Short mmCIF file of C-alpha atoms and ligand atoms in Angstrom, two decimals:
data_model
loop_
_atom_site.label_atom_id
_atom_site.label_comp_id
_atom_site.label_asym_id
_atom_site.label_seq_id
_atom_site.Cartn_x
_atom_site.Cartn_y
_atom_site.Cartn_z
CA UNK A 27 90.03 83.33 91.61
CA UNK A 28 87.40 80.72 93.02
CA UNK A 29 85.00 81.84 95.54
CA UNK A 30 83.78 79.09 96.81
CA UNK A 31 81.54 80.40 99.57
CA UNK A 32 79.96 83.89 100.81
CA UNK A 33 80.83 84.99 104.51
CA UNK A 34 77.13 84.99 106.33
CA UNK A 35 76.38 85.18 109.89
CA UNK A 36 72.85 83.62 111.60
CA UNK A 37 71.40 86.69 110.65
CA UNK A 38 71.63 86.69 107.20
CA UNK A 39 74.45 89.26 106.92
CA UNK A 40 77.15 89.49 104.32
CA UNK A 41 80.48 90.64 104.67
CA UNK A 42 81.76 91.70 101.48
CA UNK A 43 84.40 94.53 103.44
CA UNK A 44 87.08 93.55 105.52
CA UNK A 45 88.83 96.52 107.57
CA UNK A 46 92.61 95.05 107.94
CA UNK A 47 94.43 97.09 110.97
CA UNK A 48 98.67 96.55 110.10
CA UNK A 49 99.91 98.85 113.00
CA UNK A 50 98.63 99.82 116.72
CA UNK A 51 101.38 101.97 117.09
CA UNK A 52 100.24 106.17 116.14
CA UNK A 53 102.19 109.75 115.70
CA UNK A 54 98.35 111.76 117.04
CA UNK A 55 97.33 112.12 120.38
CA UNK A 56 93.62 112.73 119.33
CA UNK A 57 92.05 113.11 122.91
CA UNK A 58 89.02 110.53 122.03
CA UNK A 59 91.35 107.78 120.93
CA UNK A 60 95.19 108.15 122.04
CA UNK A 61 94.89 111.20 124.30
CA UNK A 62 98.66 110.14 125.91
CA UNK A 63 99.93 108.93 122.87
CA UNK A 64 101.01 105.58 121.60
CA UNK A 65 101.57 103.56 124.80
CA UNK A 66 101.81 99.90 123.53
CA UNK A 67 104.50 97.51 122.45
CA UNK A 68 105.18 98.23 118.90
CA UNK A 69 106.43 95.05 117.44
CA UNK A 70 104.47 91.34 116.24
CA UNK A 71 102.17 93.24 113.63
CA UNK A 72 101.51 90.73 110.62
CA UNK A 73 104.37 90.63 107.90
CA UNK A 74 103.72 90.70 104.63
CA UNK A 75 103.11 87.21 103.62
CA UNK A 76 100.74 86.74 106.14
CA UNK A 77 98.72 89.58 104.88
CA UNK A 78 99.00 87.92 101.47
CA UNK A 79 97.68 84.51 103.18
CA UNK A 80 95.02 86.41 105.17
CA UNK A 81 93.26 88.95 101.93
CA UNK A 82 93.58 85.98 99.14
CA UNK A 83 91.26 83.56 101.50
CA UNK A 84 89.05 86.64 102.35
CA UNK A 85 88.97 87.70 98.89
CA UNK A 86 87.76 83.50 97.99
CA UNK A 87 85.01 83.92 100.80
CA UNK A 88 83.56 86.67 98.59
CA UNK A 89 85.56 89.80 100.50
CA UNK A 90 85.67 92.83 97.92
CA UNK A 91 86.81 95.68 99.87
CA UNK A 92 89.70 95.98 101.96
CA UNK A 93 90.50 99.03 104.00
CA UNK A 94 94.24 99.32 105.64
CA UNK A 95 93.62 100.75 109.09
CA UNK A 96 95.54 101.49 112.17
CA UNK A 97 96.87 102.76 114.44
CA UNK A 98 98.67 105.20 111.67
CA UNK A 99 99.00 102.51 108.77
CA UNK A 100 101.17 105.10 106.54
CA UNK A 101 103.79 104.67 109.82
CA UNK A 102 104.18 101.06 108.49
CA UNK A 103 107.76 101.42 106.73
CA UNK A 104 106.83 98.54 103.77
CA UNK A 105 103.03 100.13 103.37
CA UNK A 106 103.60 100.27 99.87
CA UNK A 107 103.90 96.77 99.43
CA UNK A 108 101.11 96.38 101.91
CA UNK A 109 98.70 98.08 99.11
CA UNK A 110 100.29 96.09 96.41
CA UNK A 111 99.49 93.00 97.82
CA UNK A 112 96.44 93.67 98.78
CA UNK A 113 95.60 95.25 95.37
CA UNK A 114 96.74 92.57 93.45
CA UNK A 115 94.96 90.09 95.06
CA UNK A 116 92.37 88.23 92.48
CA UNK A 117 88.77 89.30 93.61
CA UNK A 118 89.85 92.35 95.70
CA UNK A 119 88.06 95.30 93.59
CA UNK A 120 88.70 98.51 96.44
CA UNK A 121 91.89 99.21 98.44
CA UNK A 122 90.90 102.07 100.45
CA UNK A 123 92.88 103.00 103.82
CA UNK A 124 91.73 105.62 106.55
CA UNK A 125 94.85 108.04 107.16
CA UNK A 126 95.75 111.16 109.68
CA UNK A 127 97.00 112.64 106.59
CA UNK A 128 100.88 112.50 107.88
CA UNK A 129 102.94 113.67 105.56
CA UNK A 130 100.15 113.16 103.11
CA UNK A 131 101.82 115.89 100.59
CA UNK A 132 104.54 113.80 99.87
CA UNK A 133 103.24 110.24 100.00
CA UNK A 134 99.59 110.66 98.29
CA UNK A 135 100.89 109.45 94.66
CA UNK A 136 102.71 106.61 95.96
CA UNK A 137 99.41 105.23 97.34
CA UNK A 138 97.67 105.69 94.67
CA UNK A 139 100.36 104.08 92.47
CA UNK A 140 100.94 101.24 94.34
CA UNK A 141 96.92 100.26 94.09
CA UNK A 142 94.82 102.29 96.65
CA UNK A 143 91.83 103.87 94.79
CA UNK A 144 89.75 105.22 98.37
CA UNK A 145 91.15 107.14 100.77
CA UNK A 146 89.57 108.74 104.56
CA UNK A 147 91.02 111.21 105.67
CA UNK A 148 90.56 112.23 109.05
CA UNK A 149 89.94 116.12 109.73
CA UNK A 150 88.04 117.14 113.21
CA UNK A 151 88.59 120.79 113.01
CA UNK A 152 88.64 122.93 110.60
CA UNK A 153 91.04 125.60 112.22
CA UNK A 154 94.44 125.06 112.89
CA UNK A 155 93.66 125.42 116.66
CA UNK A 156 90.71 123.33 116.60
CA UNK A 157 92.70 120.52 114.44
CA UNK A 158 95.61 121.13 117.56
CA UNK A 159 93.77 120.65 120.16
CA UNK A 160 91.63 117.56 119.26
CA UNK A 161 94.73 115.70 117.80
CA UNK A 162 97.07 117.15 119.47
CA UNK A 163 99.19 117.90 116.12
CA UNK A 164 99.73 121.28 114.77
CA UNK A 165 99.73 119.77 111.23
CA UNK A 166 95.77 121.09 110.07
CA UNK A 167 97.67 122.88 107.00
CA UNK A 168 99.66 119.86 106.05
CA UNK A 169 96.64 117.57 105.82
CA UNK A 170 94.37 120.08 103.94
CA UNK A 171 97.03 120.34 101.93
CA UNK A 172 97.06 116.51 101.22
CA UNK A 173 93.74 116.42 101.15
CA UNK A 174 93.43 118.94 97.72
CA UNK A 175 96.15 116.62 96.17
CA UNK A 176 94.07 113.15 96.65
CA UNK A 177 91.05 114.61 95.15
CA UNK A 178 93.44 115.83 92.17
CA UNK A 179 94.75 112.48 91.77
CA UNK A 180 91.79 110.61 91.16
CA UNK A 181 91.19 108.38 94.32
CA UNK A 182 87.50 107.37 94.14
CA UNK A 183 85.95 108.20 96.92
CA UNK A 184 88.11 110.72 98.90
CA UNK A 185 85.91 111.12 102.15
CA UNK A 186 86.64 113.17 105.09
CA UNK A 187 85.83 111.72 108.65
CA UNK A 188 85.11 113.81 111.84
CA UNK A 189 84.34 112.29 114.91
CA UNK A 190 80.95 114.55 116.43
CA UNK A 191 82.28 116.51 119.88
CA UNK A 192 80.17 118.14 121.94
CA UNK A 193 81.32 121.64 122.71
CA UNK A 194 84.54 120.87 120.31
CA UNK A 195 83.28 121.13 116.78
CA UNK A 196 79.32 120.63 117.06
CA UNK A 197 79.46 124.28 117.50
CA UNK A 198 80.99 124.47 114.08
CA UNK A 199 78.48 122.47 111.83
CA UNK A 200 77.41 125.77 109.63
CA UNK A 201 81.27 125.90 109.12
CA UNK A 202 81.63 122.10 107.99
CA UNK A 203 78.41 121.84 106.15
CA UNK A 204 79.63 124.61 103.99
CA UNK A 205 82.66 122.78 103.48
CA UNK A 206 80.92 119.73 102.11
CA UNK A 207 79.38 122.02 99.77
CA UNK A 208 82.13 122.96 98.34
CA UNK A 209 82.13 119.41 97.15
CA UNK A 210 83.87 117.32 100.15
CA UNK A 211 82.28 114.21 100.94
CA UNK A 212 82.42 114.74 104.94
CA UNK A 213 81.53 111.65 107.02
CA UNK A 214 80.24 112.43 110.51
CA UNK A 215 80.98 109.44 113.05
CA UNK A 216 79.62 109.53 116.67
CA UNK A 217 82.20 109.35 119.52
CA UNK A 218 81.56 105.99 120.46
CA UNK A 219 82.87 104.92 124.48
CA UNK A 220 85.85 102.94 124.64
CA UNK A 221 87.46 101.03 127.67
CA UNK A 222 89.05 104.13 128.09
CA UNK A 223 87.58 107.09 127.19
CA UNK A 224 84.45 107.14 129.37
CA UNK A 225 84.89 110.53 130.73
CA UNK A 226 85.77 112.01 127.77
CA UNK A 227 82.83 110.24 126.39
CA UNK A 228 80.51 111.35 128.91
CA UNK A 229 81.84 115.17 128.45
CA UNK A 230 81.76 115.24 124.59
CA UNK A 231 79.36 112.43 123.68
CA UNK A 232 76.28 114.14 121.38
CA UNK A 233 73.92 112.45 119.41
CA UNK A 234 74.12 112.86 115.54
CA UNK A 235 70.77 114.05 115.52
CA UNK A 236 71.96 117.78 115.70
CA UNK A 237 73.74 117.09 112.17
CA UNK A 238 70.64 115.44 110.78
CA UNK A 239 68.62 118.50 112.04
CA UNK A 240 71.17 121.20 110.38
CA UNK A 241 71.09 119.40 107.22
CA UNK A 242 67.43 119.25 106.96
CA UNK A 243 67.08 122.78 107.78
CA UNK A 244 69.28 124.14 104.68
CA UNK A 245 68.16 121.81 101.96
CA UNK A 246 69.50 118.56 102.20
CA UNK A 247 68.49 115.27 101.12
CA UNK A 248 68.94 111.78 102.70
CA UNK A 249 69.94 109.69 99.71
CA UNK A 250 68.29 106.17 98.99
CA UNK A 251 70.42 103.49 101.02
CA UNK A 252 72.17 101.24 98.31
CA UNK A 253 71.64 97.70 99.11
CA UNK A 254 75.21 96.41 99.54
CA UNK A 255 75.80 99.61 102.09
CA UNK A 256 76.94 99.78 105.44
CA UNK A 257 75.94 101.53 108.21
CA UNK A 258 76.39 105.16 107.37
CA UNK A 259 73.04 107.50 106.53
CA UNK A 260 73.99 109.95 103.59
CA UNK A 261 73.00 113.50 102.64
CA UNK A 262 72.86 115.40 99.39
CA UNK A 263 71.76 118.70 97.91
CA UNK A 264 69.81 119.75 95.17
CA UNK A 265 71.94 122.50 94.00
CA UNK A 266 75.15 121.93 95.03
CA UNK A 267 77.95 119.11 95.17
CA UNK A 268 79.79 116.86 97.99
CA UNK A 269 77.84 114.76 100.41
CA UNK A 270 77.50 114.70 104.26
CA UNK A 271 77.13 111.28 105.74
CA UNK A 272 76.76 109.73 109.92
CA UNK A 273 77.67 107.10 111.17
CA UNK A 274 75.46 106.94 114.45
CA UNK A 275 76.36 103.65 116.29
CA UNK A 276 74.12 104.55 118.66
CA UNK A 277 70.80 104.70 116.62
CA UNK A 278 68.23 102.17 116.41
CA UNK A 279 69.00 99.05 114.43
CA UNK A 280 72.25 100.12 113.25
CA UNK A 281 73.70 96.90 113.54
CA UNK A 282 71.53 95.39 111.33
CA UNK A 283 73.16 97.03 108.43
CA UNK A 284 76.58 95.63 109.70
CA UNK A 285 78.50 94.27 106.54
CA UNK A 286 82.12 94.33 107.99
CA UNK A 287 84.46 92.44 109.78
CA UNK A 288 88.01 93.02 111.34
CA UNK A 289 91.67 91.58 111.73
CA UNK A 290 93.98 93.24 113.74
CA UNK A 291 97.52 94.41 113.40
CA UNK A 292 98.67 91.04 115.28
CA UNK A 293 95.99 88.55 113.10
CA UNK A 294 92.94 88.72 115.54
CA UNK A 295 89.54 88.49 113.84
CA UNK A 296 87.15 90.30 115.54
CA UNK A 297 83.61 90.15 114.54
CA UNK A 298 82.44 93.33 115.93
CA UNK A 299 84.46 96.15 117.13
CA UNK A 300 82.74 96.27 120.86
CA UNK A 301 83.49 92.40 120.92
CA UNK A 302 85.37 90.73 123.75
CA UNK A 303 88.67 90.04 121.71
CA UNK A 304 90.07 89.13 118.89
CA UNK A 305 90.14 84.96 117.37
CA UNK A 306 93.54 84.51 116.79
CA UNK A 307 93.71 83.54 112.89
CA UNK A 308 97.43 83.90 112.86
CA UNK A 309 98.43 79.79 113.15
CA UNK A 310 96.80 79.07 109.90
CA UNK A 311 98.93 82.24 108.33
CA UNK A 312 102.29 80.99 107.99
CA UNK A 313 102.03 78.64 105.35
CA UNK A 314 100.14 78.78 102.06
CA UNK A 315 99.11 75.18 102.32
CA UNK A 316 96.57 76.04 105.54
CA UNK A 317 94.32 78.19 103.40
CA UNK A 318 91.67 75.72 103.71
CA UNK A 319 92.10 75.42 107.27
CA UNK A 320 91.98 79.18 107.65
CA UNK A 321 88.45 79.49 105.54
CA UNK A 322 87.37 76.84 107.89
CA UNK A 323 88.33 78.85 110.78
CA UNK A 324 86.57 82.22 109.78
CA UNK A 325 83.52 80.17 108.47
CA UNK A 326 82.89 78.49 112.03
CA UNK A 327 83.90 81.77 113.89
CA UNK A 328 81.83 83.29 111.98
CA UNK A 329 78.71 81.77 113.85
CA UNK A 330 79.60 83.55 117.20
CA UNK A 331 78.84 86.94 115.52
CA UNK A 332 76.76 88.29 118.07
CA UNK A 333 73.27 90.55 116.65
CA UNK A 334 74.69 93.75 117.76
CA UNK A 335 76.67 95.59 120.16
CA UNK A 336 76.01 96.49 123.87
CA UNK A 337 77.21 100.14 123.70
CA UNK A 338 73.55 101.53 125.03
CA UNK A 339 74.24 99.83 128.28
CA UNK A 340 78.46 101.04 128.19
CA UNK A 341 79.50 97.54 127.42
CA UNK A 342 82.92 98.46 125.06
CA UNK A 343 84.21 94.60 125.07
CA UNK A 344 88.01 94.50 125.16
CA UNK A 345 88.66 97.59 122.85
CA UNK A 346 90.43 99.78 125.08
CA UNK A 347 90.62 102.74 122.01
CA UNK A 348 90.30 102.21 118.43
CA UNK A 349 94.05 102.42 117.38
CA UNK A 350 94.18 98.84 118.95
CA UNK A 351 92.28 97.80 116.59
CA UNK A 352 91.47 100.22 113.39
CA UNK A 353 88.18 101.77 114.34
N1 SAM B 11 94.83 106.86 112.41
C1 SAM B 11 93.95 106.85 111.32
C2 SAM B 11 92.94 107.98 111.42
O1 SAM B 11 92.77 108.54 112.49
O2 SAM B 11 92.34 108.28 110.40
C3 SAM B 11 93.22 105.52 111.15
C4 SAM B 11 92.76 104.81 112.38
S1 SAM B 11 91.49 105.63 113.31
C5 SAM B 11 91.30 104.52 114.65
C6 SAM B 11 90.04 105.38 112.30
C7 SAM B 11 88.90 106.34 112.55
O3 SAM B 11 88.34 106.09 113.81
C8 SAM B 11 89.30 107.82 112.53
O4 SAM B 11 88.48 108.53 111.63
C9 SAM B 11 89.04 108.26 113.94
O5 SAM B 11 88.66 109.60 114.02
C10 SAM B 11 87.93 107.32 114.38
N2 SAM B 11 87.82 107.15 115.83
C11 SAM B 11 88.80 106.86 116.70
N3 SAM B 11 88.31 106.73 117.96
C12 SAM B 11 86.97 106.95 117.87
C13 SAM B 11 85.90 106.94 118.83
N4 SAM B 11 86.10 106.69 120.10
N5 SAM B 11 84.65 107.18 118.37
C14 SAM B 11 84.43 107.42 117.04
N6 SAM B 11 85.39 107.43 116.11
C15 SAM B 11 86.66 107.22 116.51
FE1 SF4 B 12 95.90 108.01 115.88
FE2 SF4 B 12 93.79 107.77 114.33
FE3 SF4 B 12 93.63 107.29 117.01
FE4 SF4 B 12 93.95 109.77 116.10
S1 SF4 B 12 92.18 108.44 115.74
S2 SF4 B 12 95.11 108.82 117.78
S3 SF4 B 12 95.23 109.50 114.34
S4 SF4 B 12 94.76 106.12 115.54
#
């Protein structure tokens, strides 16, 4: 593989992780994302070869670490061959995908085996009731249960995410933070608005900075930022495994730290996830022969990257939820 160039914006930022979305379309109705359910038209997601096109010129502009994203990416019927390509790609070193754990039981090995080695999975409450009612699925014993069998088979990490809710599961913290002791890596993310979530947003919106207090008080540690990492603050302990990390959008300078960009399901490449739209990358997809013309594309586009987003003032851009466009 030749990389012949490193993806950097105007600010000096590198983009060695590329979050691919393959499918809008989801099975949850988690109330901060899809509350009604998948509403949208469920057909002109990238094929295949495109994808190939698309990860083998990221991977030359120095991308190492693709994550498959929806919408519900496992509801993507050729998903295996998704990760395949993806994993076979020269220069591509992680496959990881974020998941709602559907039917995760069953279809765990066959990631792994076809070439994912991280997985998210995404767990809100910790109750059966509390998973219901904030997805909207009564499947919390299903996804534990994949959950136990992806840390058995070896995928490296294997990170829980929970979105922070006011009055849903902030009241719960003692109960999570004991979890992650148990050794879970839990990853805390801030609701963030959306085009349309603002009232939920206003009604369950709470800074991280109760989870930062909470860990503090029982012992644990912020760990030393790695230099290649993104935007997420992590916590150990002394005397006990799994980690507790938050991703606090809000918080000062957290775009800074930005080292991500985004295609969508239908080949839009959008350089921040509060942006106003995707660039449409998928002309130079359909033939192998427009590589060049593709690199040229996501150099140049690269320059509009903007310094950060303009959530503080309840500017979402053009992403009406995150399932549009992989979170
Ligand atoms: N469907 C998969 C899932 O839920 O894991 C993958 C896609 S989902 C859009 C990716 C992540 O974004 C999930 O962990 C989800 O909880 C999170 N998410 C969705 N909407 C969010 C919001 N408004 N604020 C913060 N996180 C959100
Ligand atoms: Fe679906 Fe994920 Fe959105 Fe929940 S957060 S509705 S599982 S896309």
């Amino acid at each position: 593989m030749s990389q012949d160039r490193i993806l950097m914006d105007r600010f000096g930022r590198t983009f060695p992780y590329l979050r691919l979305s393959i499918t809008d379309v989801c099975n949850f109705k988690c109330s901060y994302c899809l509350p009604d359910g998948y509403q949208g038209d469920p057909d002109g997601f990238l094929g295949v070869d495109e994808i190939r096109r698309l990860v083998r010129v990221f991977a030359q502009l120095g991308t190492k670490k693709i994550r498959l994203t929806g919408g519900e990416p496992t509801l993507r019927k050729d998903f295996l061959e998704i990760a395949e390509v993806v994993s076979s790609t020269p220069g591509i070193e992680t496959v990881a995908m974020t998941t709602n754990g559907y039917k995760l039981p069953e279809r765990a090995q066959s990631f792994f085996d076809a070439g994912v080695n991280a997985i998210n999975v995404s767990i809100d409450g910790l109750t059966p009731e509390k998973f219901h009612l904030i997805t909207g699925k009564n499947r919390f014993e299903e996804v534990m249960e994949g959950l136990r069998l992806c840390q058995q088979i070896g995928f490296k990490p294997v990170k829980v995410n929970a979105v922070l809710l006011k009055d849903l599961n902030h009241t719960e913290l003692d109960a999570f933070i004991a979890w992650a002791s148990t050794g879970v890596n839990l990853r805390f993310i801030e609701l963030m608005e959306t085009g349309e979530n603002r009232e939920y947003f206003d009604a369950h919106h709470i800074s991280g900075q109760v989870l930062v207090d909470q860990l503090e008080h029982d012992g644990w540690i912020e760990a030393p930022r790695e230099a290649w990492a993104g935007p997420a603050r992590v916590w150990k302990h002394p005397s006990h495994g799994g980690s507790v990390g938050l991703i606090a959008p809000y918080s000062k300078d957290f775009c800074t730290t930005c080292n991500r960009l985004r295609v969508s399901a239908r080949g839009g490449l959008h350089l921040c996830l509060f942006g106003e739209g995707g660039h449409d990358l998928r002309p130079w997809l359909q033939r192998d022969s427009d590589a060049d013309r593709l690199k040229e594309e996501i150099c140049q586009l690269l320059d509009l990257k903007v310094a950060g987003h303009g959530l503080h003032q309840h500017n979402t851009g053009a992403t009406p939820h995150f399932a549009s466009i992989g979170g």
